[in-house]
XYZ file of C-alpha atoms in Angstrom:
535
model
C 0.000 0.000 0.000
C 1.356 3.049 -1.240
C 2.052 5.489 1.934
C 1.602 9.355 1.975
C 4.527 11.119 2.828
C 3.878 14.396 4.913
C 4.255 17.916 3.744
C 6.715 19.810 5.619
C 6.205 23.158 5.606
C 8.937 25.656 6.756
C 8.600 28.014 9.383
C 9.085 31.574 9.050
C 11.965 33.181 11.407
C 9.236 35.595 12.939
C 6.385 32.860 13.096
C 4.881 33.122 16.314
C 4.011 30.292 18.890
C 0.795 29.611 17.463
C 2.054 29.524 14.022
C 4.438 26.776 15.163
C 1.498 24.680 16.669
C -0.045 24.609 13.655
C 2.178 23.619 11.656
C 2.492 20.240 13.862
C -0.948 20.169 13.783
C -1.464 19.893 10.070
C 1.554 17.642 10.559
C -0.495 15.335 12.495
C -2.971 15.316 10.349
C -1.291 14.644 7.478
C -0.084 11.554 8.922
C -3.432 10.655 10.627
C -4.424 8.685 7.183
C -1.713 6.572 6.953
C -2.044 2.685 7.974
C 0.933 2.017 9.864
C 3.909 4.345 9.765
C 7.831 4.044 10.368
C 7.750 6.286 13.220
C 5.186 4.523 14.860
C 6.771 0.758 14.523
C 9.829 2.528 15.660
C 8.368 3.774 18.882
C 7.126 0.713 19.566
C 9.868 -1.280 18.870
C 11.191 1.556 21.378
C 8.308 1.010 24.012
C 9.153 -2.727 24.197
C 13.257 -2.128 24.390
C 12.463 -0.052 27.537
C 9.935 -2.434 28.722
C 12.988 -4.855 28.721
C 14.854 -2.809 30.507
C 13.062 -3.314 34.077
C 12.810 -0.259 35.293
C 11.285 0.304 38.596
C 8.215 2.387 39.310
C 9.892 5.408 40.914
C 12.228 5.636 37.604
C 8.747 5.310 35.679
C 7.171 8.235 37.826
C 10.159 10.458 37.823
C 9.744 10.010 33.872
C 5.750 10.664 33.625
C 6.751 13.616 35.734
C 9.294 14.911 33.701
C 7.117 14.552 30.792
C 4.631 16.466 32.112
C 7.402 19.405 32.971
C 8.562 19.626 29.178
C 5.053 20.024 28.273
C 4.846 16.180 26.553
C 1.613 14.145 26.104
C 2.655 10.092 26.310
C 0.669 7.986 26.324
C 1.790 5.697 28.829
C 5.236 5.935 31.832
C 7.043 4.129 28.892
C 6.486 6.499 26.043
C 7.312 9.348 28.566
C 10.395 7.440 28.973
C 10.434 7.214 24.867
C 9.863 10.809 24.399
C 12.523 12.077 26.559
C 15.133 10.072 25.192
C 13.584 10.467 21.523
C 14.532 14.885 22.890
C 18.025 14.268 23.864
C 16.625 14.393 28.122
C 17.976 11.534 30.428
C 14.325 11.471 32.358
C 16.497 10.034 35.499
C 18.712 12.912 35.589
C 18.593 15.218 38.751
C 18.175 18.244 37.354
C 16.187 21.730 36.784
C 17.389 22.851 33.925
C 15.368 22.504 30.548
C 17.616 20.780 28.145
C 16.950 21.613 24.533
C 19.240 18.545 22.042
C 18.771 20.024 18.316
C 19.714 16.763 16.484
C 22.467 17.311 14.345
C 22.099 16.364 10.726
C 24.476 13.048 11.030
C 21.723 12.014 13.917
C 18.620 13.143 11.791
C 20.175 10.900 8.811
C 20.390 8.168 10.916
C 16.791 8.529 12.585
C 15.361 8.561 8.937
C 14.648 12.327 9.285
C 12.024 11.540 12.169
C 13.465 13.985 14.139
C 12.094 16.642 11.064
C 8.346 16.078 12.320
C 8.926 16.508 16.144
C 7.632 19.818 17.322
C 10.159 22.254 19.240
C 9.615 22.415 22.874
C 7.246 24.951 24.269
C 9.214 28.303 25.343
C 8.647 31.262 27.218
C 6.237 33.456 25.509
C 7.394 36.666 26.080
C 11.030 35.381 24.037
C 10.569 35.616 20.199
C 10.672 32.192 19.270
C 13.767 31.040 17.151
C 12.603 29.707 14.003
C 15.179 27.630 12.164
C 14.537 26.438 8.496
C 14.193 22.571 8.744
C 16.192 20.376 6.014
C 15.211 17.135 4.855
C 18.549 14.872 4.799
C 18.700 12.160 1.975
C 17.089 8.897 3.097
C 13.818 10.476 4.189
C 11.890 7.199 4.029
C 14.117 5.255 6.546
C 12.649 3.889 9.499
C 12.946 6.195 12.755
C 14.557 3.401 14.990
C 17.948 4.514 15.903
C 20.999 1.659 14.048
C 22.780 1.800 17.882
C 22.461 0.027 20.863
C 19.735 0.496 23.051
C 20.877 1.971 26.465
C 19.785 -1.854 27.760
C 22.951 -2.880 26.092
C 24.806 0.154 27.059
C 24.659 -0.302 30.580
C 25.538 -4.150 30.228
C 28.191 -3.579 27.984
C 29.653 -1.482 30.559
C 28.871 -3.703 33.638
C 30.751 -6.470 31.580
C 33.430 -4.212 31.019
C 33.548 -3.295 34.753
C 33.618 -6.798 35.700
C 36.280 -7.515 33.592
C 38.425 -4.222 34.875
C 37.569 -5.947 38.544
C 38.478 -9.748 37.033
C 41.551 -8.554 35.842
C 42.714 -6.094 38.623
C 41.710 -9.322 41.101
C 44.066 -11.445 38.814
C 46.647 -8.925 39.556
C 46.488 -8.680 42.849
C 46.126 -12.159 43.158
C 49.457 -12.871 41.304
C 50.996 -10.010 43.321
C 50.540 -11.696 46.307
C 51.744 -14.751 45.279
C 54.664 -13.669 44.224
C 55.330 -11.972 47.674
C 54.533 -15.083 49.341
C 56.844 -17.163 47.459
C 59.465 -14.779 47.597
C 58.897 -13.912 51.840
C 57.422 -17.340 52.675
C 57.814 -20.515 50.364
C 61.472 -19.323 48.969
C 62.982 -18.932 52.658
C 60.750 -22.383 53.606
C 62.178 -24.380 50.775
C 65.892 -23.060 51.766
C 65.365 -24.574 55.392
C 64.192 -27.566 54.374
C 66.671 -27.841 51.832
C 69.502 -27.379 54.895
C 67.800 -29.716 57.191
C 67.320 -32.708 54.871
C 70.582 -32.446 52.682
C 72.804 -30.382 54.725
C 72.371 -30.616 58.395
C 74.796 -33.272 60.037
C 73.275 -35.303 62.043
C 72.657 -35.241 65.687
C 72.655 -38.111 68.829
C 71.266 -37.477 71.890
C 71.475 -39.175 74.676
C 69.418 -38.228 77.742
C 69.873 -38.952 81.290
C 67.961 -38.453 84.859
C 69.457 -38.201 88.245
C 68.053 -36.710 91.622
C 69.866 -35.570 94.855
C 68.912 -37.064 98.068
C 69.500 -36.033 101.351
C 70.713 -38.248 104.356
C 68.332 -39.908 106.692
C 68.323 -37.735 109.803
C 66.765 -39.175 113.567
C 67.102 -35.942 115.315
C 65.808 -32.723 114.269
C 62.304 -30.616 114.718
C 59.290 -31.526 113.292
C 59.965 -29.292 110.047
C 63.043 -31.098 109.378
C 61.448 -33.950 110.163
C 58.339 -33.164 107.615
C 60.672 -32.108 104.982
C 63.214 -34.507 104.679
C 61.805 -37.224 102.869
C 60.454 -34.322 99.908
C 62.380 -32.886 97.018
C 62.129 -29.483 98.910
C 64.531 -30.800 101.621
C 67.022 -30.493 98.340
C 65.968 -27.847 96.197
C 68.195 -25.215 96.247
C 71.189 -28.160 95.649
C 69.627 -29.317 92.678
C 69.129 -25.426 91.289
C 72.463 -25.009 92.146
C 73.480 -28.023 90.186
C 71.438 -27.417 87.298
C 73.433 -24.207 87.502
C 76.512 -25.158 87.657
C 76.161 -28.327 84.852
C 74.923 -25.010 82.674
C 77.705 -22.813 82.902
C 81.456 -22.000 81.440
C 83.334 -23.796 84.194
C 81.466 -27.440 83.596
C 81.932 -26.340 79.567
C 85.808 -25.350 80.287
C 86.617 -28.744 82.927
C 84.201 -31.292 79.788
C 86.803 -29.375 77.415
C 89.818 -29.848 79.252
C 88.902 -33.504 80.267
C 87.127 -35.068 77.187
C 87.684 -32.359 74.316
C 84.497 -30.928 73.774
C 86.014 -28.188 71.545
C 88.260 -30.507 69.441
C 84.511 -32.993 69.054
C 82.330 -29.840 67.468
C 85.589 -28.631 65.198
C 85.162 -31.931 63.145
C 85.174 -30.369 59.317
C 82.678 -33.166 58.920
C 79.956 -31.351 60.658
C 78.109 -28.471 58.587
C 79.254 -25.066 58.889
C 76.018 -23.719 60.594
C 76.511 -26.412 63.969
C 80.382 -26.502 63.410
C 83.044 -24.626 65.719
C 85.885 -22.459 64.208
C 89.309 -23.422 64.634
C 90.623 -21.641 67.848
C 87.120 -20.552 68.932
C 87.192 -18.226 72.305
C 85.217 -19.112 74.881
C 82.060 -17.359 74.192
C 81.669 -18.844 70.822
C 82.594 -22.356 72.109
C 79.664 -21.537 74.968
C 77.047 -20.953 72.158
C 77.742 -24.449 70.819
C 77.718 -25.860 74.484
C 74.532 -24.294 75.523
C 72.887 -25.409 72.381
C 74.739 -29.044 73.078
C 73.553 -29.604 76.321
C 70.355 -29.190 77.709
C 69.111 -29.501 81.188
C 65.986 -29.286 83.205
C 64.766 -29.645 86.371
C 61.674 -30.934 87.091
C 60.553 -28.903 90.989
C 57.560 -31.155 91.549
C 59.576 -34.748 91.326
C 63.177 -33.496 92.455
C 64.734 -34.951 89.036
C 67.080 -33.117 86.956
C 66.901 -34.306 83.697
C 70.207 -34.091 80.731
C 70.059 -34.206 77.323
C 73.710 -33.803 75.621
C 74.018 -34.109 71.794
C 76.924 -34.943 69.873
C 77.907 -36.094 66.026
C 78.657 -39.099 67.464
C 76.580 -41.524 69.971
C 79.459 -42.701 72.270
C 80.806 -39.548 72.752
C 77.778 -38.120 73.462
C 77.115 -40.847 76.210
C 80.617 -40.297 77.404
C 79.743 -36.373 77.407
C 76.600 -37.477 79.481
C 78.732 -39.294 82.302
C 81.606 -36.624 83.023
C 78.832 -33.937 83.671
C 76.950 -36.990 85.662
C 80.283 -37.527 87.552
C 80.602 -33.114 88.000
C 77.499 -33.154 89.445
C 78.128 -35.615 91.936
C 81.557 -33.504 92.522
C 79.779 -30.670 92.974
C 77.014 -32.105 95.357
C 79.703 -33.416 97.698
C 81.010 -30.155 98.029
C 77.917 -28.094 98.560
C 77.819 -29.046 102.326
C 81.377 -30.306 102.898
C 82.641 -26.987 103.974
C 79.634 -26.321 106.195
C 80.293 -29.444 107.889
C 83.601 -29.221 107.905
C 83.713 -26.054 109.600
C 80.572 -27.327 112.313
C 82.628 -30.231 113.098
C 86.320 -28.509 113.577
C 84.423 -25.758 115.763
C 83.237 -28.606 117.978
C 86.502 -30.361 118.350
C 87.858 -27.080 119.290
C 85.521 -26.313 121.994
C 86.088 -29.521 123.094
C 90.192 -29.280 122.878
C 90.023 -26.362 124.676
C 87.505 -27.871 127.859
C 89.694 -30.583 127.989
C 93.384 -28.308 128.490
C 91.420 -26.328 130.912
C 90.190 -29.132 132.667
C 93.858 -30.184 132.615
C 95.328 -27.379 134.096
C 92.910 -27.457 137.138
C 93.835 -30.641 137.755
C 97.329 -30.431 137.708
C 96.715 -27.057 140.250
C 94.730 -29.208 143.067
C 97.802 -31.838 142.562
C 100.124 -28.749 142.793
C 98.642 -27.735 146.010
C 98.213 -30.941 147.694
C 102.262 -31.505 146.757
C 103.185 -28.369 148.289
C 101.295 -28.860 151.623
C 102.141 -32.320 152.277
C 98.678 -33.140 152.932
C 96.550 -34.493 150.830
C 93.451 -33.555 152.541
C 93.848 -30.263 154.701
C 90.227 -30.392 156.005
C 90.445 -33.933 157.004
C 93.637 -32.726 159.007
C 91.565 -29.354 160.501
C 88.480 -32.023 161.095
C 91.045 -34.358 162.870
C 92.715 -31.502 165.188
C 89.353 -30.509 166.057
C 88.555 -33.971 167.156
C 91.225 -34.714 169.128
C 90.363 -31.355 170.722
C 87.034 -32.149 171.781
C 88.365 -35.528 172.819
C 90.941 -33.650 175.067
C 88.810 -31.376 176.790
C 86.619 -34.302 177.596
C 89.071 -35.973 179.489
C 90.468 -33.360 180.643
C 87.119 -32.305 182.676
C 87.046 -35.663 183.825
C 90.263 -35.390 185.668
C 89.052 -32.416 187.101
C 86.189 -33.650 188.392
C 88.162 -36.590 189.959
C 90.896 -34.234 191.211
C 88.070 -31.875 192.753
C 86.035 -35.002 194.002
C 89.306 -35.728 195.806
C 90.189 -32.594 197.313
C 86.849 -32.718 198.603
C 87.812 -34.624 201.435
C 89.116 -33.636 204.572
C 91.780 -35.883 204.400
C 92.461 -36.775 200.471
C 95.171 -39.331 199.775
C 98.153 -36.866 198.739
C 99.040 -39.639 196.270
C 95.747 -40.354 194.509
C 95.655 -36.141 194.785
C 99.158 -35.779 192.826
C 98.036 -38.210 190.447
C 94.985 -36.387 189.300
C 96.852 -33.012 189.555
C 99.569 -34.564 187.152
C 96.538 -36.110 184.569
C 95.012 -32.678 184.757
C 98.647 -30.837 183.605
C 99.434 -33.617 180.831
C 95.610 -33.009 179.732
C 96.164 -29.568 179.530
C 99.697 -29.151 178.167
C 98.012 -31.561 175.377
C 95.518 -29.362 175.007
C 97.298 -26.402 174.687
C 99.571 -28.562 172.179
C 96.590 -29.063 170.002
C 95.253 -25.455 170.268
C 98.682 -24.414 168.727
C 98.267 -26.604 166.218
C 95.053 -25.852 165.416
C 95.888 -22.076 165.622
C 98.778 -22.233 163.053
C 96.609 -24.239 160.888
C 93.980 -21.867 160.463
C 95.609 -18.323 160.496
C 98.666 -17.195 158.636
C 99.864 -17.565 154.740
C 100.908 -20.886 154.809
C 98.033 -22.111 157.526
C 95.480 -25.141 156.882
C 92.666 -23.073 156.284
C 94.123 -20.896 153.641
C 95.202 -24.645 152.050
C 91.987 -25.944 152.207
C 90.532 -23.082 150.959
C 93.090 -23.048 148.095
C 92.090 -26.937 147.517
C 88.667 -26.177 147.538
C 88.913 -23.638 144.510
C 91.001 -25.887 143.072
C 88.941 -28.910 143.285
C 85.566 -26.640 142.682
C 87.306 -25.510 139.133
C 88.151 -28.984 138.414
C 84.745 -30.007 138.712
C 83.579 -27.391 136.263
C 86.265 -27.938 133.945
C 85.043 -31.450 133.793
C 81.465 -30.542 133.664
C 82.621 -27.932 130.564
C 84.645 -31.264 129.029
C 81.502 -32.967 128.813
C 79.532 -30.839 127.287
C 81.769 -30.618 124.788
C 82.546 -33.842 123.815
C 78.267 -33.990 123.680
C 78.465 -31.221 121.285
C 81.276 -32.536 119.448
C 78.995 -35.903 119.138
C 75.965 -34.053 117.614
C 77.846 -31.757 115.531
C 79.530 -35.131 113.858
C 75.922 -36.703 113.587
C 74.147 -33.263 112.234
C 77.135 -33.157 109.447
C 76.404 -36.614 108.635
C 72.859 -35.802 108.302
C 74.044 -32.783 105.982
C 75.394 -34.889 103.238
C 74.379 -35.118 99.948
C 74.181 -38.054 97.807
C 73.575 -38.338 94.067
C 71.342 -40.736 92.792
C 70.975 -41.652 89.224
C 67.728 -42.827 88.364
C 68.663 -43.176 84.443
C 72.000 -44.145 82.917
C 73.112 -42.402 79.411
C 72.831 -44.735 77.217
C 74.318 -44.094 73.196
C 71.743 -44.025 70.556
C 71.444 -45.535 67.780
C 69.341 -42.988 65.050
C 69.605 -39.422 64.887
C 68.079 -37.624 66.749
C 68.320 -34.289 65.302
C 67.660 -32.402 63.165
C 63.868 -32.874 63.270
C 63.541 -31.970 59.314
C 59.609 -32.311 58.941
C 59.313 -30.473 62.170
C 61.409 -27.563 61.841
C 60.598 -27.029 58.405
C 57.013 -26.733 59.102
C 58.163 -24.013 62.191
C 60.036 -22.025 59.252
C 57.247 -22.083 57.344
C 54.703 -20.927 60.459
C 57.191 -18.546 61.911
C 57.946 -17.063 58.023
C 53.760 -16.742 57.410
C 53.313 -15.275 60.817
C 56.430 -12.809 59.686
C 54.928 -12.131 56.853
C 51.401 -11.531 58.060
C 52.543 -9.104 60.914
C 54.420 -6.758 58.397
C 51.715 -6.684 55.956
C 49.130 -5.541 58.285
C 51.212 -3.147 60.052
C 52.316 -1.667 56.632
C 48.780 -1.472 55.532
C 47.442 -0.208 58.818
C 50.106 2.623 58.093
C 49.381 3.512 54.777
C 44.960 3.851 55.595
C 46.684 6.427 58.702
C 48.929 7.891 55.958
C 45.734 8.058 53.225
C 43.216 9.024 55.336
């Protein structure tokens, strides 16, 4: 069916408004007997390529609405949306501004001169309206749908793009960071295992136990009593061993007595665990702390050993020099201490004894220059024979008065008594002398006895002070024996027969944690800097 084409008719430059509406009037109606036009197929091809879209209804509404602002009459929310774009106006844009898009004659060839027939936007009346002559472009009768891509396939073609920017920037990143972990992580991982299974030399250990016991002790309080079966009763030794089997002295004696520095300067073992010829003592310390390991256990009293070596006997003969340094050592913990407790005892006692020595030889001194043995017994006799004296001699008296008593008294029974009475009494007399010089001058009895006495009195405390020492000296001896150490070992060093170390699955896994855990901690603090720095 043949179709009509419309009449264009040109607007004059000082047409007014109403002049311009008419025109698109007669416009309309020129096309109003046609069957089915281009334009109209287009815009319905148009309506359904929006439709597709899936716009929401707020986009649809902001649309009708700015339809309804450029003074537009659609037909539906999806010709609004049709009509807008058809003008050049995004009808989702957030904006006030009128927007007038004068196609350009490349864009009117390629809508099929559509563009021709679509009335100018209503202006402000009191502005002189611009009237531009119109041009019909070759290719008239082509259809008015646009030969690009609908904005559908815009916007996808750009979220495919973005996804591939974000694909490919992921990709990047992604081989970024594994090149930073293989260089910081698996490189330096693969290195250590490389040394421990190819390079390392290895390593037997042999291990030992031993405990220090204290002597069984039947005096002492109840705290001594309650602590001397327990490992505190020893724990300060065993520290003190530990100590000692842990420092340069033990490393210097093992050294000078089994060659521990001439063992780890082998040019068979690997330069990393080897010694340098004529190492100092520090360095050769390094390589005996990392040689010889001990522990001690405060719960069970044990000290346990572990001493490594290139070679399994002489690490087991390693083991039992320390083992016999130890034992050294705990002998001589106490053995001063009760060495001194026991010579201060003898002394004491030494010196009761020459005291007590000297008084006696006094009291014999004094007895040997008196003559008498026993001065008091001589005093006690004198006294006696005294009393016995004067008893007799009052019994003469009597019988010598009783005799004068009579009137005629027998002169020789009188004479008699009168002689008794003078012996009695010269006696007597005798005997007071005797007793006199014995208990008064220098030299006297009395000042002997007294002398004696002393004598004897400091003999008896110089033995008393003898015995008490020789009882101290006795529990001093049997508190030093209770002192004594002993070592006890509970489990011999015995060589072994496979390596011990290295440990190559082991520490190469630890390299690998402790490099990732490196890693990790300097990545986050660096990017923890750089959002401070940014922001």
């Amino acid at each position: 069916m043949g179709r009509i084409q419309p009449v264009k008719k040109e607007v004059p430059v000082g047409a007014t408004q109403a002049q311009a509406q008419a025109q698109v009037q007669n416009q309309a109606q020129a096309r109003a007997g046609l069957v089915s036009s281009a334009a109209e197929a287009a815009s319905e091809q148009d309506i359904d390529a929006i439709k597709r879209e899936g716009l929401t209804g707020r986009q649809l509404r902001m649309a009708r609405r700015a339809a309804q602002k450029y003074g537009l009459a659609p037909t539906s929310d999806y010709d609004a949306v049709r009509q807008l774009r058809t003008r050049g106006i995004d009808p989702f844009q957030r904006t006030n501004m009128l927007e007038l898009v004068v196609p350009s004659e490349g864009d009117t060839a390629g809508k099929g001169g559509s563009s021709a027939t679509q009335p100018l936007l209503p202006q402000d009346p009191t502005l002189e309206p611009i009237n531009l002559p119109q041009t019909m472009a070759a290719g008239a009768n082509m259809p008015a749908h646009p030969t690009g891509p609908s904005p559908a396939e815009r916007r996808a073609d750009e979220i495919t793009q973005i996804q591939r920017d974000i694909a490919k920037r992921r990709r990047r990143k992604l081989a970024l960071l594994f090149t930073r972990l293989a260089f910081f992580v698996f490189l330096p991982t693969l290195i250590v295992g490389w040394y421990y299974y190819f390079i390392a030399t290895p390593m037997y250990a042999t291990k030992s136990e031993f405990l220090i016991l204290k002597a069984e002790s039947s005096g002492g309080g109840a705290m001594g009593g309650l602590l001397s079966g327990t490992q505190f009763a020893t724990n300060q030794d065993a520290i003190a061993v530990q100590s000692y089997l842990a420092s340069k002295d033990a490393m210097l004696r093992l050294d000078e007595d089994e060659g521990f520095m001439s063992h780890f300067m082998n040019p068979e073992i690997d330069v990393i665990q080897r010694l340098e010829e004529n190492p100092s003592n520090e360095d050769a310390y390094k390589i005996f702390k990392k040689a010889i390991e001990i522990g001690y256990d405060p719960t069970e009293g044990v000290i346990k050993m572990e001493v490594v070596a290139a070679d399994p006997q002489v690490s087991a003969k390693f083991s039992k020099a320390l083992i016999s340094y130890a034992e050294a050592r705990v002998d001589n913990l106490s053995l001063r201490k009760r060495e001194n407790q026991v010579a201060d005892a003898d002394r004491s006692f030494q010196n009761a004894d020459a005291e007590r020595r000297i008084a006696q030889e006094r009291l014999v001194r004094l007895q040997q220059e008196g003559s008498i043995l026993d001065p008091e017994g001589k005093i006690a006799s004198l006294r006696s024979q005294i009393n016995n004296i004067e008893v007799q001699l009052q019994g003469k008296e009597l019988e010598l008065a009783a005799l004068l008593d009579n009137n005629r008294p027998n002169r020789a029974k009188v004479e008699g008594a009168e002689g008794d009475v003078r012996r009695y009494q010269a006696l007597l007399d005798r005997l007071n002398s005797q007793m006199t010089d014995a208990s008064q001058g220098e030299n006297s009895l009395a000042e002997l006895a007294s002398q004696i006495q002393l004598a004897q009195a400091d003999v008896a405390t110089r033995d008393m002070m003898l015995a008490s020492a020789l009882e101290q000296l006795e529990q001093t001896r049997r508190e030093a024996a209770s002192q004594a150490r002993y070592l006890t070992t509970s489990v011999e060093p015995v060589p072994s027969q496979d390596p011990t170390y290295p440990r190559k699955f082991e520490n190469t896994i630890l390299a690998f944690l402790v490099f990732a855990g490196l890693y990790l901690m300097i990545s986050l603090t660096a990017s923890i800097l750089r959002e401070q720095v940014s922001s």
